[in-house]
Coordinates of C-alpha atoms in Angstrom, one line a residue:
M1 CA 0.0 0.2 -0.2
T2 CA 1.2 3.6 -1.4
A3 CA 1.6 6.2 1.7
K4 CA -0.8 8.7 -0.6
R5 CA -3.3 5.3 -0.8
Q6 CA -3.1 5.2 3.4
V7 CA -3.7 8.4 4.2
A8 CA -6.5 8.5 1.6
E9 CA -7.6 6.1 3.6
E10 CA -7.4 7.5 7.4
H11 CA -9.4 10.4 6.0
A12 CA -11.7 8.6 4.6
A13 CA -12.4 6.4 8.2
E14 CA -12.1 9.8 9.9
H15 CA -14.8 11.0 8.0
S16 CA -16.9 8.3 8.1
A17 CA -16.5 8.6 11.8
V18 CA -17.4 12.0 12.2
L19 CA -20.6 11.4 10.1
G20 CA -21.5 8.4 12.1
G21 CA -21.0 11.2 15.0
L22 CA -23.3 13.6 13.7
L23 CA -26.2 10.7 12.1
R24 CA -26.1 9.7 16.3
E25 CA -26.6 13.3 17.5
H26 CA -29.4 13.5 14.2
E27 CA -31.0 10.7 15.7
E28 CA -30.6 11.8 19.2
L29 CA -32.1 14.6 18.8
L30 CA -35.2 13.4 16.7
A31 CA -35.9 11.4 20.0
T32 CA -35.8 14.0 21.7
L33 CA -38.3 16.1 20.0
D34 CA -40.5 13.3 19.6
R35 CA -43.3 13.3 22.6
V36 CA -43.4 9.3 22.1
A37 CA -39.9 8.7 21.1
A38 CA -38.3 10.6 24.6
L39 CA -41.3 8.7 27.2
N40 CA -40.5 4.8 25.4
G41 CA -36.5 6.4 25.5
T42 CA -37.0 7.3 29.2
A43 CA -37.8 3.9 30.3
R44 CA -35.2 2.0 28.7
L45 CA -32.8 4.6 29.9
I46 CA -34.1 3.6 33.5
R47 CA -33.4 0.3 33.1
E48 CA -30.4 0.3 31.8
T49 CA -28.6 2.9 34.3
I50 CA -30.3 2.0 37.7
G51 CA -30.1 -1.5 36.7
T52 CA -33.4 -3.0 37.8
H53 CA -35.3 -5.7 35.8
S54 CA -37.8 -2.9 34.2
G55 CA -38.9 -0.3 33.4
F56 CA -42.1 1.9 33.0
V57 CA -43.7 5.7 32.3
A58 CA -46.9 6.9 32.9
E59 CA -48.0 9.3 31.0
L60 CA -50.7 11.8 32.9
T61 CA -54.2 11.7 30.5
G62 CA -56.2 14.7 33.4
P63 CA -55.4 16.2 36.4
E64 CA -56.1 13.0 38.4
Q65 CA -55.1 10.4 36.5
A66 CA -52.4 8.4 34.6
V67 CA -51.6 5.7 32.3
I68 CA -48.8 3.3 31.2
R69 CA -47.9 3.4 27.9
W70 CA -44.0 2.6 27.9
M71 CA -42.0 -0.3 29.1
S72 CA -38.5 -2.1 28.3
G73 CA -38.1 -4.7 30.1
T74 CA -41.5 -6.4 30.7
R75 CA -42.6 -9.9 29.7
T76 CA -45.9 -9.6 30.1
D77 CA -48.8 -6.7 28.9
A78 CA -50.0 -6.7 32.3
L79 CA -49.4 -3.1 32.8
Q80 CA -50.1 -1.9 29.6
D81 CA -52.3 0.7 29.7
L82 CA -53.1 0.2 33.0
A83 CA -55.0 3.8 34.2
V84 CA -53.4 5.1 37.2
P85 CA -55.9 7.5 39.8
I86 CA -54.5 9.4 41.8
G87 CA -53.7 7.9 44.9
Q88 CA -53.8 4.0 44.0
G89 CA -50.9 2.5 43.2
I90 CA -47.1 4.0 43.6
G91 CA -47.7 5.9 40.9
G92 CA -50.9 7.4 42.4
R93 CA -49.2 7.6 45.7
V94 CA -46.7 10.1 43.5
L95 CA -49.8 12.2 41.7
A96 CA -50.9 13.1 45.3
L97 CA -47.6 13.8 47.4
G98 CA -45.5 15.3 44.3
R99 CA -42.3 13.4 45.5
P100 CA -40.8 9.8 45.1
V101 CA -42.1 7.1 46.5
R102 CA -40.6 3.6 47.1
V103 CA -41.5 0.1 48.3
N104 CA -39.3 -3.0 49.1
D105 CA -41.7 -5.4 48.2
Y106 CA -45.3 -3.7 46.2
V107 CA -48.2 -6.1 46.8
S108 CA -46.9 -6.4 50.6
S109 CA -46.1 -2.9 51.2
P110 CA -48.4 -1.2 54.4
S111 CA -47.6 2.5 52.6
I112 CA -49.5 2.3 49.1
T113 CA -53.4 0.6 48.0
H114 CA -52.9 -3.1 46.6
Q115 CA -55.4 -1.9 43.3
F116 CA -53.1 -3.1 40.9
D117 CA -51.9 -6.3 43.0
A118 CA -53.3 -8.7 40.4
Q119 CA -51.2 -6.9 37.6
V120 CA -47.8 -6.4 39.2
R121 CA -47.5 -9.9 40.1
G122 CA -48.4 -11.1 36.9
E123 CA -45.7 -9.5 35.8
G124 CA -43.7 -10.6 38.7
L125 CA -42.5 -7.4 40.4
A126 CA -41.3 -6.7 43.2
A127 CA -39.8 -4.0 44.5
M128 CA -40.7 -0.6 42.6
I129 CA -39.4 3.5 42.9
A130 CA -42.0 5.8 41.3
V131 CA -41.4 10.0 40.7
P132 CA -42.3 12.4 39.2
I133 CA -41.8 13.8 35.4
V134 CA -42.4 17.9 36.0
S135 CA -42.2 19.8 33.1
N136 CA -42.0 24.2 34.1
V137 CA -42.8 26.4 31.6
G138 CA -44.2 29.8 31.8
G139 CA -42.8 29.5 35.3
K140 CA -45.4 27.0 36.3
T141 CA -44.3 23.6 37.2
E142 CA -46.5 20.8 37.3
T143 CA -46.3 16.9 36.9
V144 CA -46.5 15.3 33.1
A145 CA -45.7 12.2 34.0
I146 CA -44.5 9.1 36.1
A147 CA -41.1 7.0 35.7
Y148 CA -40.9 4.4 37.9
A149 CA -37.9 1.8 37.8
A150 CA -38.7 -1.9 39.3
M151 CA -37.2 -5.1 40.5
R152 CA -38.6 -8.8 39.9
E153 CA -37.3 -9.6 44.1
P154 CA -37.5 -7.5 47.1
R155 CA -35.3 -4.8 47.8
D156 CA -34.6 -2.1 50.2
F157 CA -33.2 0.6 46.9
G158 CA -31.4 2.6 48.3
D159 CA -30.8 6.7 48.4
D160 CA -28.0 6.8 45.2
A161 CA -31.5 4.3 43.0
V162 CA -33.8 7.2 44.0
K163 CA -31.4 10.6 42.6
S164 CA -30.5 8.7 40.0
L165 CA -34.2 7.6 38.9
E166 CA -34.3 11.3 39.6
D167 CA -32.1 12.5 37.1
I168 CA -33.8 11.0 34.1
A169 CA -37.5 11.9 34.9
G170 CA -35.5 16.1 35.3
E171 CA -33.8 14.8 31.8
A172 CA -37.3 13.4 30.3
G173 CA -39.3 16.4 31.9
R174 CA -36.7 18.7 29.5
A175 CA -37.6 15.9 26.6
L176 CA -40.8 16.4 27.2
K177 CA -40.9 20.3 27.1
L178 CA -39.0 20.9 23.5
A179 CA -41.1 18.2 22.5
T180 CA -44.1 20.4 23.2
V181 CA -42.0 23.2 21.3
A182 CA -41.8 21.6 18.8
E183 CA -45.4 19.9 18.0
S184 CA -46.1 23.8 18.4
A185 CA -44.1 25.0 16.2
R186 CA -44.9 22.2 13.6
E187 CA -48.8 22.7 14.7
T188 CA -48.3 26.7 13.5
A189 CA -46.6 25.8 10.5
L190 CA -49.1 23.4 9.6
S191 CA -52.3 26.2 9.8
S192 CA -50.1 28.9 8.1
E193 CA -50.1 26.4 5.2
R194 CA -53.4 25.2 5.7
L195 CA -53.9 29.3 5.4
R196 CA -51.4 30.2 2.0
M197 CA -53.2 26.9 0.2
Q198 CA -56.8 28.7 1.4
S199 CA -55.2 31.6 -0.3
A200 CA -54.2 30.2 -3.4
L201 CA -57.4 28.2 -4.1
H202 CA -59.7 31.0 -3.2
D203 CA -57.5 33.5 -6.1
S204 CA -57.3 30.9 -8.9
V205 CA -60.0 27.7 -8.8
G206 CA -62.1 30.3 -7.4
A207 CA -62.1 33.2 -9.9
L208 CA -62.1 30.9 -12.6
L209 CA -65.1 28.8 -11.8
F210 CA -66.5 32.6 -11.4
S211 CA -65.0 33.2 -14.9
I212 CA -66.3 30.0 -16.2
G213 CA -70.2 30.1 -14.5
V214 CA -70.4 34.3 -15.9
Q215 CA -69.6 32.4 -19.6
V216 CA -72.0 30.1 -19.0
R217 CA -74.9 32.5 -18.3
N218 CA -73.9 34.9 -21.1
L219 CA -74.6 31.9 -23.0
H220 CA -77.7 30.6 -22.0
E221 CA -78.9 34.8 -22.1
D222 CA -77.9 34.9 -26.8
I223 CA -79.5 31.3 -27.2
S224 CA -82.9 31.1 -27.6
D225 CA -83.8 29.2 -30.5
N226 CA -81.9 26.0 -29.6
P227 CA -83.7 24.1 -27.0
A228 CA -81.0 20.6 -27.1
L229 CA -78.0 23.3 -26.4
E230 CA -80.0 24.9 -23.7
S231 CA -79.8 22.2 -21.8
R232 CA -76.6 21.4 -21.6
L233 CA -75.6 24.8 -20.8
R234 CA -78.2 24.7 -17.9
R235 CA -76.7 21.3 -16.8
L236 CA -73.2 22.8 -17.3
E237 CA -74.2 25.8 -14.9
G238 CA -75.5 23.7 -11.9
D239 CA -72.3 21.7 -12.3
V240 CA -70.3 24.8 -12.1
S241 CA -72.8 26.0 -8.9
A242 CA -72.6 22.3 -7.6
A243 CA -68.2 23.3 -7.4
S244 CA -67.9 26.6 -6.5
R245 CA -69.7 24.8 -3.6
A246 CA -67.6 22.2 -2.7
L247 CA -64.8 25.1 -3.2
R248 CA -66.5 27.5 0.1
E249 CA -66.5 24.4 2.4
S250 CA -62.9 23.1 1.5
L251 CA -61.8 26.6 1.9
L252 CA -63.8 26.8 5.0
A253 CA -62.3 23.8 6.0
L254 CA -59.1 25.1 5.6
S255 CA -59.8 28.0 7.3
E256 CA -60.4 26.8 10.4
S257 CA -58.2 27.0 13.4
T258 CA -58.3 26.3 16.6
P259 CA -57.8 29.3 19.2
E260 CA -53.9 28.8 20.2
R261 CA -53.4 28.2 17.0
A262 CA -55.0 31.3 15.3
L263 CA -52.1 33.6 17.5
P264 CA -49.0 32.0 16.6
V265 CA -50.3 31.6 13.1
E266 CA -51.2 35.4 13.1
L267 CA -47.9 37.0 14.6
A268 CA -45.8 34.5 11.1
E269 CA -47.7 35.7 8.6
H270 CA -47.1 39.8 9.9
C271 CA -43.2 38.5 10.0
R272 CA -43.5 37.8 6.3
S273 CA -45.4 40.1 5.5
F274 CA -42.7 41.9 7.1
Q275 CA -40.1 41.4 5.4
A276 CA -41.7 40.7 1.8
R277 CA -42.4 44.6 2.0
C278 CA -39.7 45.6 3.8
G279 CA -36.5 43.3 2.4
V280 CA -35.7 43.3 5.9
P281 CA -35.5 39.3 7.4
A282 CA -38.2 39.2 10.1
R283 CA -38.3 35.4 12.1
F284 CA -41.0 34.3 14.5
V285 CA -40.0 32.1 17.6
Q286 CA -42.1 30.6 19.7
L287 CA -40.9 29.7 23.0
A288 CA -43.0 27.8 24.3
P289 CA -47.2 26.5 24.7
V290 CA -49.1 29.7 25.5
P291 CA -52.3 29.1 27.0
Q292 CA -55.7 29.8 25.6
L293 CA -57.1 33.7 25.0
D294 CA -60.0 35.4 24.2
A295 CA -60.1 37.6 21.4
E296 CA -59.5 40.6 22.9
R297 CA -56.6 39.5 24.7
T298 CA -55.1 38.0 21.0
G299 CA -56.3 41.2 19.3
L300 CA -54.1 42.9 21.3
L301 CA -51.0 40.9 20.9
V302 CA -51.3 41.2 17.5
G303 CA -51.9 44.6 17.5
A304 CA -48.6 44.6 19.5
V305 CA -46.6 43.5 17.1
R306 CA -47.8 44.9 14.1
E307 CA -47.6 48.4 16.0
G308 CA -43.7 47.3 16.3
L309 CA -42.9 45.9 12.7
L310 CA -45.0 49.4 11.8
N311 CA -42.6 50.9 14.2
V312 CA -39.3 49.2 13.0
E313 CA -40.0 50.0 9.0
K314 CA -40.8 53.7 9.7
H315 CA -37.5 54.7 12.0
A316 CA -34.9 52.1 12.0
D317 CA -32.8 51.4 9.4
A318 CA -32.7 47.3 11.0
L319 CA -31.1 44.1 9.5
S320 CA -33.1 42.0 11.1
V321 CA -36.5 41.1 13.2
V322 CA -37.4 38.6 16.3
V323 CA -40.7 38.4 17.2
S324 CA -41.0 35.7 20.0
L325 CA -44.5 34.3 21.5
L326 CA -44.0 32.7 25.4
P327 CA -46.0 32.3 28.5
S328 CA -44.6 34.8 30.9
D329 CA -46.4 34.8 35.1
E330 CA -49.4 33.7 34.7
G331 CA -49.9 35.7 30.8
V332 CA -48.7 35.3 27.4
Q333 CA -46.3 38.0 26.3
V334 CA -45.0 38.9 22.9
V335 CA -41.4 40.6 22.1
V336 CA -40.1 42.4 18.8
A337 CA -36.5 42.9 19.0
D338 CA -34.8 44.6 16.4
D339 CA -31.1 45.8 15.6
G340 CA -31.4 49.5 14.5
T341 CA -30.0 52.1 14.9
R342 CA -32.9 55.0 14.1
H343 CA -36.1 55.3 16.5
R344 CA -36.3 58.7 17.6
T345 CA -38.2 61.0 15.4
D346 CA -39.9 64.5 15.7
D347 CA -42.5 64.5 17.6
E348 CA -41.2 61.4 19.6
A349 CA -37.9 62.5 22.0
E350 CA -38.1 58.7 23.3
P351 CA -39.0 55.0 22.7
G352 CA -42.3 54.1 23.5
T353 CA -44.0 57.9 24.0
G354 CA -45.5 57.2 19.6
M355 CA -49.3 57.5 19.5
G356 CA -50.2 54.3 18.4
L357 CA -48.2 52.3 21.5
R358 CA -49.6 55.1 23.9
A359 CA -53.0 53.8 22.5
L360 CA -51.7 50.1 23.3
A361 CA -51.2 50.5 26.5
E362 CA -54.1 52.1 27.6
R363 CA -55.3 49.3 25.9
A364 CA -53.4 46.2 28.0
A365 CA -54.4 48.9 31.3
R366 CA -58.1 48.0 30.9
L367 CA -56.9 44.0 30.3
G368 CA -54.3 44.4 33.9
G369 CA -51.7 44.4 30.6
R370 CA -48.8 46.9 29.8
V371 CA -46.3 47.8 26.5
S372 CA -43.2 48.8 26.2
L373 CA -40.5 50.1 24.1
V374 CA -37.5 50.5 25.7
R375 CA -33.3 51.2 23.5
D376 CA -31.6 48.5 24.1
E377 CA -27.5 49.5 25.2
E378 CA -26.2 48.3 21.9
D379 CA -28.6 50.2 19.7
G380 CA -32.1 48.6 18.0
C381 CA -35.1 48.9 20.4
T382 CA -37.5 45.9 22.0
L383 CA -41.0 46.2 22.5
R384 CA -43.1 44.1 25.2
A385 CA -46.1 42.8 25.2
W386 CA -48.5 41.1 28.3
V387 CA -51.6 40.7 29.0
P388 CA -52.4 38.3 31.9
E389 CA -54.2 34.7 31.1
P390 CA -57.8 35.5 31.1
C391 CA -59.8 36.2 35.5
R392 CA -55.9 36.6 36.0
R393 CA -55.5 40.4 36.6
R394 CA -52.8 42.2 38.3

């Protein structure tokens, strides 16, 4: 083998190793951004990390019930899809207390109820630990799932095992938060695409059907001595009318969107419109899922973003704009941040004193919210608008 060929093969092996690492990182990232993959991976990680015979995860289906869905190392399906109400068994006790619970032998433990002894015996389990998987969104910490680790014989789980399971649960909570944000982003993108499809169909197919209908009616008026042709034209006119009705129904279905999706879709559309109009890159980012708001609060946040983008367009030499949506302080906040260098106008001595912003601030105050526009230390301005959730005024 020549030295040149050997060097080439070494470089190829090195590149292959790098590519393999990147592919593994890609797979891990996809698993993190997928809720099912994250929880299924958590069950497997519990067993492999702690060294227990089995690991499984129950996800909350309501405030007072969890369902075991993801399992690793089990021999039967005795626990699959088992509903665990609050207070019942080891998982229900975790829901009630919000902290880890451990038992040396499940079926003989006096510290838990025994509604699920038959299922536990069927799987052949004895010692068990369960800890809450929590998520922190907008400053609120809540249990979203339960992580279990189990052995097939009685034993005394030590504090180290509990700490290891809590660490895994913490990682799972962070993965679920990322997965929820990714899911929200996907749904927002889908809703935006549906709106674009609606507009395109209305402008193309809708206009074409209207034109055909007009021409058919004109022909029908011009022809009065040909009954056969008139009959065919009437049928054609009826077909065009039916196609138009079907199109309207399809457009209505495409436009349907849940209230919580309407806000991010609207903000993303304003960013796209601003970028197309001004040529300045504008990016919309939803940092976490937000609670559902009523029409008045939603309208104020949309108006704040619209006013912020207009302010950038008129008064700032900006190279980029970022619009953010996030839960904050038991409410919802939008932020419009730019890197411009000019925001001051002749009738505006300081940022945030323009008529449009004053009107927004007054509207926000009536809802218990607030609006502010401040100049950043390194050029640019940041507009913030916050409204509380309904019935939570400050």
